[in-house]
PDB file of C-alpha atoms in Angstrom:
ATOM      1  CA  UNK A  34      -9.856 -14.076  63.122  1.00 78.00           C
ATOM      2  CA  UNK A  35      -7.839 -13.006  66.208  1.00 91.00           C
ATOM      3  CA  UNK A  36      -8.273 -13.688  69.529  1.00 94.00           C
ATOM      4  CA  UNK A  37      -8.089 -10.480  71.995  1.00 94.00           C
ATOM      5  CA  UNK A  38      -6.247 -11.132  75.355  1.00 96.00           C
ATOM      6  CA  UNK A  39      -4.147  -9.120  77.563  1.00 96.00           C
ATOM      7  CA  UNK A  40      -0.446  -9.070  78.634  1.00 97.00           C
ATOM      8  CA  UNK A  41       1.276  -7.069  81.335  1.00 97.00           C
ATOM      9  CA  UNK A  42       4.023  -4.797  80.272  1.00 97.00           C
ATOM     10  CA  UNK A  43       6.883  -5.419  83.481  1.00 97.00           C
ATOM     11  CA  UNK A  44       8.160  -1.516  83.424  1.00 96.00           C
ATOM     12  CA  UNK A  45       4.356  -0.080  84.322  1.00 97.00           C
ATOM     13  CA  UNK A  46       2.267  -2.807  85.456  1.00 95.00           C
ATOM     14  CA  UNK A  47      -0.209  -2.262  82.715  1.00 96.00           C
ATOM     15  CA  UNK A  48      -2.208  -4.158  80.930  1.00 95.00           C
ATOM     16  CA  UNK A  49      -1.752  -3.881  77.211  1.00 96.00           C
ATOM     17  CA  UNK A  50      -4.092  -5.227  74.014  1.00 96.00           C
ATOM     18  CA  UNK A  51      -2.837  -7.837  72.481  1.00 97.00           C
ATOM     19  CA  UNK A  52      -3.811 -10.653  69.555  1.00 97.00           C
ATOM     20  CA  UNK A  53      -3.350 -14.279  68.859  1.00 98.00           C
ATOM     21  CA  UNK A  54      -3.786 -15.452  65.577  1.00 98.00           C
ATOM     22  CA  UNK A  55      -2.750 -18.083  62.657  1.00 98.00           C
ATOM     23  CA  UNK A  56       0.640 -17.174  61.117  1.00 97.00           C
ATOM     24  CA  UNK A  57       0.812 -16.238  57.557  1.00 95.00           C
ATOM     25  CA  UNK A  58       3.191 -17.349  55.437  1.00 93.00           C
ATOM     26  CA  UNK A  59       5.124 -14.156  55.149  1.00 94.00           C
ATOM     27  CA  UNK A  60       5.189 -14.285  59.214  1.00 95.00           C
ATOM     28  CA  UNK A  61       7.293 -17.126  58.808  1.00 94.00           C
ATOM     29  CA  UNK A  62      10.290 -14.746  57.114  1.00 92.00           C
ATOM     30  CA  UNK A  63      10.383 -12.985  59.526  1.00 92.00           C
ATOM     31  CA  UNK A  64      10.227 -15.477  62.576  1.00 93.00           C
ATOM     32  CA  UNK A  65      13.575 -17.361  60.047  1.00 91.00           C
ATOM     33  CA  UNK A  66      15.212 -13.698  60.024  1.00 89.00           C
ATOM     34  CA  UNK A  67      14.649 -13.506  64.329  1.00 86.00           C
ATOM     35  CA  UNK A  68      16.610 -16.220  65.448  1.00 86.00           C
ATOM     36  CA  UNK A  69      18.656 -14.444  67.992  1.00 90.00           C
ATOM     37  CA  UNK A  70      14.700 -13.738  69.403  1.00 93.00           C
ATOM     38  CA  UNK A  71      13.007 -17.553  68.705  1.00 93.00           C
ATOM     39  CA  UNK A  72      15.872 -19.892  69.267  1.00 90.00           C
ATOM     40  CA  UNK A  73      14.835 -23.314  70.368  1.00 90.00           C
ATOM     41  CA  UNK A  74      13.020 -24.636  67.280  1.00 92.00           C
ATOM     42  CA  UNK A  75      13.041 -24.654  63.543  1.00 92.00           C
ATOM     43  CA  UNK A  76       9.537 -22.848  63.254  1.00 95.00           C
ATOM     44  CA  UNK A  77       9.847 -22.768  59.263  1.00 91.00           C
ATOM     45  CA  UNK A  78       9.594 -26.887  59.611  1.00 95.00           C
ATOM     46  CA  UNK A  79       5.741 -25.889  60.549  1.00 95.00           C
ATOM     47  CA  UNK A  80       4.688 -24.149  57.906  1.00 94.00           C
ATOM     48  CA  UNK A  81       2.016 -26.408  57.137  1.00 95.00           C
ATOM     49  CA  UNK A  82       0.988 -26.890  60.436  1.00 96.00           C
ATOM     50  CA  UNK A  83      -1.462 -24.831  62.651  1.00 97.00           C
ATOM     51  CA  UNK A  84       0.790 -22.115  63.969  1.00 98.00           C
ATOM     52  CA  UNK A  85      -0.540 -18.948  65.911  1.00 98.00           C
ATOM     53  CA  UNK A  86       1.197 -15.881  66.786  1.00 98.00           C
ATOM     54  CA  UNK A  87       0.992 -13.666  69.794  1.00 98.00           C
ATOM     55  CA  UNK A  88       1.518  -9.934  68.974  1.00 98.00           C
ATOM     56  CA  UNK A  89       0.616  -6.357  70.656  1.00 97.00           C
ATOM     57  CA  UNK A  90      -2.493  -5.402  69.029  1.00 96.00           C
ATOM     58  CA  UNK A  91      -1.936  -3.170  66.128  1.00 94.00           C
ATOM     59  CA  UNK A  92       1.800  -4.161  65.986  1.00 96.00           C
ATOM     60  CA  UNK A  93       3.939  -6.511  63.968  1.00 93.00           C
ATOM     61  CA  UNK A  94       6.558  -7.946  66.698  1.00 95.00           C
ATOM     62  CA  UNK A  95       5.624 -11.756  67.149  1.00 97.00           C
ATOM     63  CA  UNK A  96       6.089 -12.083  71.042  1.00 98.00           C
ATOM     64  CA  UNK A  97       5.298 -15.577  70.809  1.00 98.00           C
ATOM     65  CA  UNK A  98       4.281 -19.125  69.102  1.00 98.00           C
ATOM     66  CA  UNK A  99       2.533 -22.339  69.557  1.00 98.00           C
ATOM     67  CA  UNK A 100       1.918 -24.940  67.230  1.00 98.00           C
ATOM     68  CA  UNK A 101      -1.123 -27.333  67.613  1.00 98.00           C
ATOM     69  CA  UNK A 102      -2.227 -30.661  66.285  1.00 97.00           C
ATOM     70  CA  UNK A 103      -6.217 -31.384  66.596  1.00 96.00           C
ATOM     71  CA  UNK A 104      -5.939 -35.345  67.338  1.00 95.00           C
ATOM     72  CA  UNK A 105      -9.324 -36.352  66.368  1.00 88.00           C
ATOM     73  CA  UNK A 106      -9.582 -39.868  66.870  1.00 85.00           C
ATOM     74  CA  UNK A 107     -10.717 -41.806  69.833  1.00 80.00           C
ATOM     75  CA  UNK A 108      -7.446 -42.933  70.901  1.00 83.00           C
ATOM     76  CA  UNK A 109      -6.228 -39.755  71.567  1.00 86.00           C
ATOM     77  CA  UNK A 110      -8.924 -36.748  71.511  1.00 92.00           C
ATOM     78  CA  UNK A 111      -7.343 -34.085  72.107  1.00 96.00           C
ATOM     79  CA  UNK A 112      -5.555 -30.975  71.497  1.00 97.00           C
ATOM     80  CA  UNK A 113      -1.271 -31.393  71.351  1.00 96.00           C
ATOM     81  CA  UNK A 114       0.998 -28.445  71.755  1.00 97.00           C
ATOM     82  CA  UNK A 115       3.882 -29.753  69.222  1.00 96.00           C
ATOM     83  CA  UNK A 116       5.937 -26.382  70.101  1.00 96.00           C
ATOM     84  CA  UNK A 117       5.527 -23.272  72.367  1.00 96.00           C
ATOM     85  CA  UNK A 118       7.990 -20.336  72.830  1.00 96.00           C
ATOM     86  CA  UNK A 119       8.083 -16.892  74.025  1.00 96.00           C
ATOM     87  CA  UNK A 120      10.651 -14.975  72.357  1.00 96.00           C
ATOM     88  CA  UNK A 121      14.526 -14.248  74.636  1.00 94.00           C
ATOM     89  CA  UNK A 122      13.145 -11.164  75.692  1.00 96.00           C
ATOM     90  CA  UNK A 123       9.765 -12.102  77.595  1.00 96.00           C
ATOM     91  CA  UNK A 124      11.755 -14.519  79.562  1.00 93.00           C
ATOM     92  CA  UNK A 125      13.149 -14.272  82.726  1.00 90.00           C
ATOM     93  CA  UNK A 126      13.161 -11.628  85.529  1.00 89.00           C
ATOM     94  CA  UNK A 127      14.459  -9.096  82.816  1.00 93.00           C
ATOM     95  CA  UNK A 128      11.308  -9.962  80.499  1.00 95.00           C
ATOM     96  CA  UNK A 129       8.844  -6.736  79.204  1.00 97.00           C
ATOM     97  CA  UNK A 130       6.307  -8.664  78.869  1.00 98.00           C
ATOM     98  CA  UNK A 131       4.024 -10.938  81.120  1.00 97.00           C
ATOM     99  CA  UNK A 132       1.490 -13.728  80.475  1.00 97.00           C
ATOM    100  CA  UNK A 133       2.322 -14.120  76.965  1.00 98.00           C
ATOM    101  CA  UNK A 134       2.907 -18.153  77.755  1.00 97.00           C
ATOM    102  CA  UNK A 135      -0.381 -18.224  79.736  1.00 97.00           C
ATOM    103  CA  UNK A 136      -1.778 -16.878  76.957  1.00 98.00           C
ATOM    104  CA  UNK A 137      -0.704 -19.267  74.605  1.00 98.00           C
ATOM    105  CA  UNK A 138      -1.251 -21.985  76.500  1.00 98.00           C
ATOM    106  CA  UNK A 139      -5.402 -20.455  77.593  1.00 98.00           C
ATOM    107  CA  UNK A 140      -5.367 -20.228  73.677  1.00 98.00           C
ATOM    108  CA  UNK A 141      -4.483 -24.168  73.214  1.00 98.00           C
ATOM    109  CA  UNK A 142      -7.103 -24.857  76.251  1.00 98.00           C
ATOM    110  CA  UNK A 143     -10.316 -22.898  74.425  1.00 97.00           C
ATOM    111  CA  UNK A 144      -9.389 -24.618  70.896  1.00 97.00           C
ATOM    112  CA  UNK A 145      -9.406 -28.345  72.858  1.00 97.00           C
ATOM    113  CA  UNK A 146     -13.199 -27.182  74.348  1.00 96.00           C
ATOM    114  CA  UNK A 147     -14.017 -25.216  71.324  1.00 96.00           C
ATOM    115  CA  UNK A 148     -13.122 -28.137  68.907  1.00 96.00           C
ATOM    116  CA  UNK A 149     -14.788 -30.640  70.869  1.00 94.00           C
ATOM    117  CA  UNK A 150     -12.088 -32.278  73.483  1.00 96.00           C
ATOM    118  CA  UNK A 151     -13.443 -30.952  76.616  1.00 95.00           C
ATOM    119  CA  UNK A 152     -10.115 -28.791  77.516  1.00 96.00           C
ATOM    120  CA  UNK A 153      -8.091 -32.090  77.009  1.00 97.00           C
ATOM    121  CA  UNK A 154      -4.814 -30.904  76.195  1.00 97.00           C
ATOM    122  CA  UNK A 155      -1.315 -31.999  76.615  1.00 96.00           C
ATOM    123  CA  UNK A 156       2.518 -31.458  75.476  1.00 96.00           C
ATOM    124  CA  UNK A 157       6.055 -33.572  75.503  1.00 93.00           C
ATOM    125  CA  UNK A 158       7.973 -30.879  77.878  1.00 91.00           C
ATOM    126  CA  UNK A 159      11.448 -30.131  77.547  1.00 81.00           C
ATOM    127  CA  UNK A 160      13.296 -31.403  80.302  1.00 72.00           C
ATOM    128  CA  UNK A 161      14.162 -27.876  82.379  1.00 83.00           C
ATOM    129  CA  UNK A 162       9.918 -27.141  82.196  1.00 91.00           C
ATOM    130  CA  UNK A 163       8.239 -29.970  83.900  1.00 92.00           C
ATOM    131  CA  UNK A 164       7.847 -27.895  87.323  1.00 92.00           C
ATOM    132  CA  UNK A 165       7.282 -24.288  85.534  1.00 93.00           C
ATOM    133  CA  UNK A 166       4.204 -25.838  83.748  1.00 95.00           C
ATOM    134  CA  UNK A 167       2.823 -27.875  87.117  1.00 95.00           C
ATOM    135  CA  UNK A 168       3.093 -24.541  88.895  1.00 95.00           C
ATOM    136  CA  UNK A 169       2.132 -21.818  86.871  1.00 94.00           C
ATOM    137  CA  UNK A 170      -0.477 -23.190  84.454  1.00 96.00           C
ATOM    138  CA  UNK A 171      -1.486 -26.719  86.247  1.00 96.00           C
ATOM    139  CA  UNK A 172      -0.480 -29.031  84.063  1.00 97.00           C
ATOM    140  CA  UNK A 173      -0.276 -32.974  85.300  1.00 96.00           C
ATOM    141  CA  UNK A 174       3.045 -34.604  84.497  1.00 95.00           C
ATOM    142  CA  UNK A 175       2.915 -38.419  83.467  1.00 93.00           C
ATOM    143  CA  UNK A 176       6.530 -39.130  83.566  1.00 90.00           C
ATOM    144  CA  UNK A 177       5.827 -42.745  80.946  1.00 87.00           C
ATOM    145  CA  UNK A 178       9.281 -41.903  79.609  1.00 85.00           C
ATOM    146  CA  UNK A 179      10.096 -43.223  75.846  1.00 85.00           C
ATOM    147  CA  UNK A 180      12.924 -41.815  73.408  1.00 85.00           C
ATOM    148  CA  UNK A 181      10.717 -39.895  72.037  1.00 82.00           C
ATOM    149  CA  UNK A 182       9.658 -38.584  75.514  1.00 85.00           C
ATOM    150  CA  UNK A 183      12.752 -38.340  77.704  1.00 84.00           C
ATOM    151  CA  UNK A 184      10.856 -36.318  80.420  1.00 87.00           C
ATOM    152  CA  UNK A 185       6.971 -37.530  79.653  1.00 90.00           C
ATOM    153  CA  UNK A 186       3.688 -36.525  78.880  1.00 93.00           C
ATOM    154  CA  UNK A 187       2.045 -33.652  80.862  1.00 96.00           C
ATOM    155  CA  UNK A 188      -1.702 -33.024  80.050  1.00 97.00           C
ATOM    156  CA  UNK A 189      -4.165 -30.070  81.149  1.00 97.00           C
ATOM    157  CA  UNK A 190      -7.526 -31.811  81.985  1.00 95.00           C
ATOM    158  CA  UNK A 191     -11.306 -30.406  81.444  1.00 95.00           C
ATOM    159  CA  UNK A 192     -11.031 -28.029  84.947  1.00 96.00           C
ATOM    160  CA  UNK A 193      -7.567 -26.737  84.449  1.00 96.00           C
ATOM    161  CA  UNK A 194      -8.064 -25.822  80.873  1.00 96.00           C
ATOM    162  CA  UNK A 195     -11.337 -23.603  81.972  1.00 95.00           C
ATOM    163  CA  UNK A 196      -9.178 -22.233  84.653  1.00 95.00           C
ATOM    164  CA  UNK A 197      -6.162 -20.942  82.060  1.00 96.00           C
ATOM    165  CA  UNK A 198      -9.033 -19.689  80.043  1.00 96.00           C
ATOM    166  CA  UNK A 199     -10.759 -17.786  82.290  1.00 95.00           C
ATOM    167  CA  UNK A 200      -7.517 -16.324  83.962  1.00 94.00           C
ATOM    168  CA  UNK A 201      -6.074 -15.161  80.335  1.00 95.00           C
ATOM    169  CA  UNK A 202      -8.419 -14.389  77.877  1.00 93.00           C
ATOM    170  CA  UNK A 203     -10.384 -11.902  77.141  1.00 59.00           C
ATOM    171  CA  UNK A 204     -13.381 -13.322  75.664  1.00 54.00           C
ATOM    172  CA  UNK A 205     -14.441 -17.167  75.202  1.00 39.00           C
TER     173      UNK A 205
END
């Protein structure tokens, strides 16, 4: 089922429809065939993996990705963001499109309280993002450095997650 939300087109300032919702498997060709558009991970290594696509509604350009991982257990209870990217051309001052990362990352906050976490979420940044993600969508950094995370943990708590939610969604 997709998720309505909104995104700003840069050239008029409006606000256009727009979907998230699971990847299919022949979404997955086509994300392999736009390299030159998603360019910092493998997404074809997630094919069995909870993947969701952002798209204008009605259209079939993917404008962005985010994998998740439900972590069920006690230990951890929570929702992970494995990957996230907007494609080349939503990035930047020259982008077309706004919000399409809050988006994503609202989307990741209503599956944590909609799954049970209470809007526990959190991510292994890259290393030139830790201060985007504070800033713009509130995210606490936890800089417990390991190989596996060179720059650290930064986790969206119960507040900030209903925050990104009610900022970029449409309907909860």
């Amino acid at each position: 089922m997709a998720l309505p939300v909104k995104i700003r087109e840069m050239a008029t300032g409006l606000l256009l429809d727009a979907v998230i919702e699971p990847v299919k498997i022949k979404d997955f060709k086509i994300i392999e065939k736009s390299k030159d558009r998603f360019n910092k991970f493998d997404w074809t290594l997630y094919r069995k993996e909870e993947v969701f696509k952002l798209t204008l509604k009605g259209k079939d350009t993917i404008l962005g990705l985010i994998c998740l991982i439900d972590h069920t257990k006690a230990d951890t209870d929570a929702i992970e963001i494995e990957l996230v990217e907007v494609a080349c051309e939503n990035i930047g001052g020259a982008k077309q499109y706004d919000f399409i990362g809050g988006c994503l990352f609202a989307f990741a906050c209503r599956e944590s309280i909609r799954r049970g976490h209470n809007g526990f979420v959190f991510l292994v940044p890259k290393s030139g993002l830790v201060t985007h993600y504070k800033e713009h969508y509130g995210f606490e950094h936890f800089p417990l450095k390991t190989p596996q995370r060179p720059c650290g943990l930064m986790v969206l708590h119960e507040h900030a997650s209903k925050e990104l939610v009610t900022k970029y969604l449409s309907e909860f």
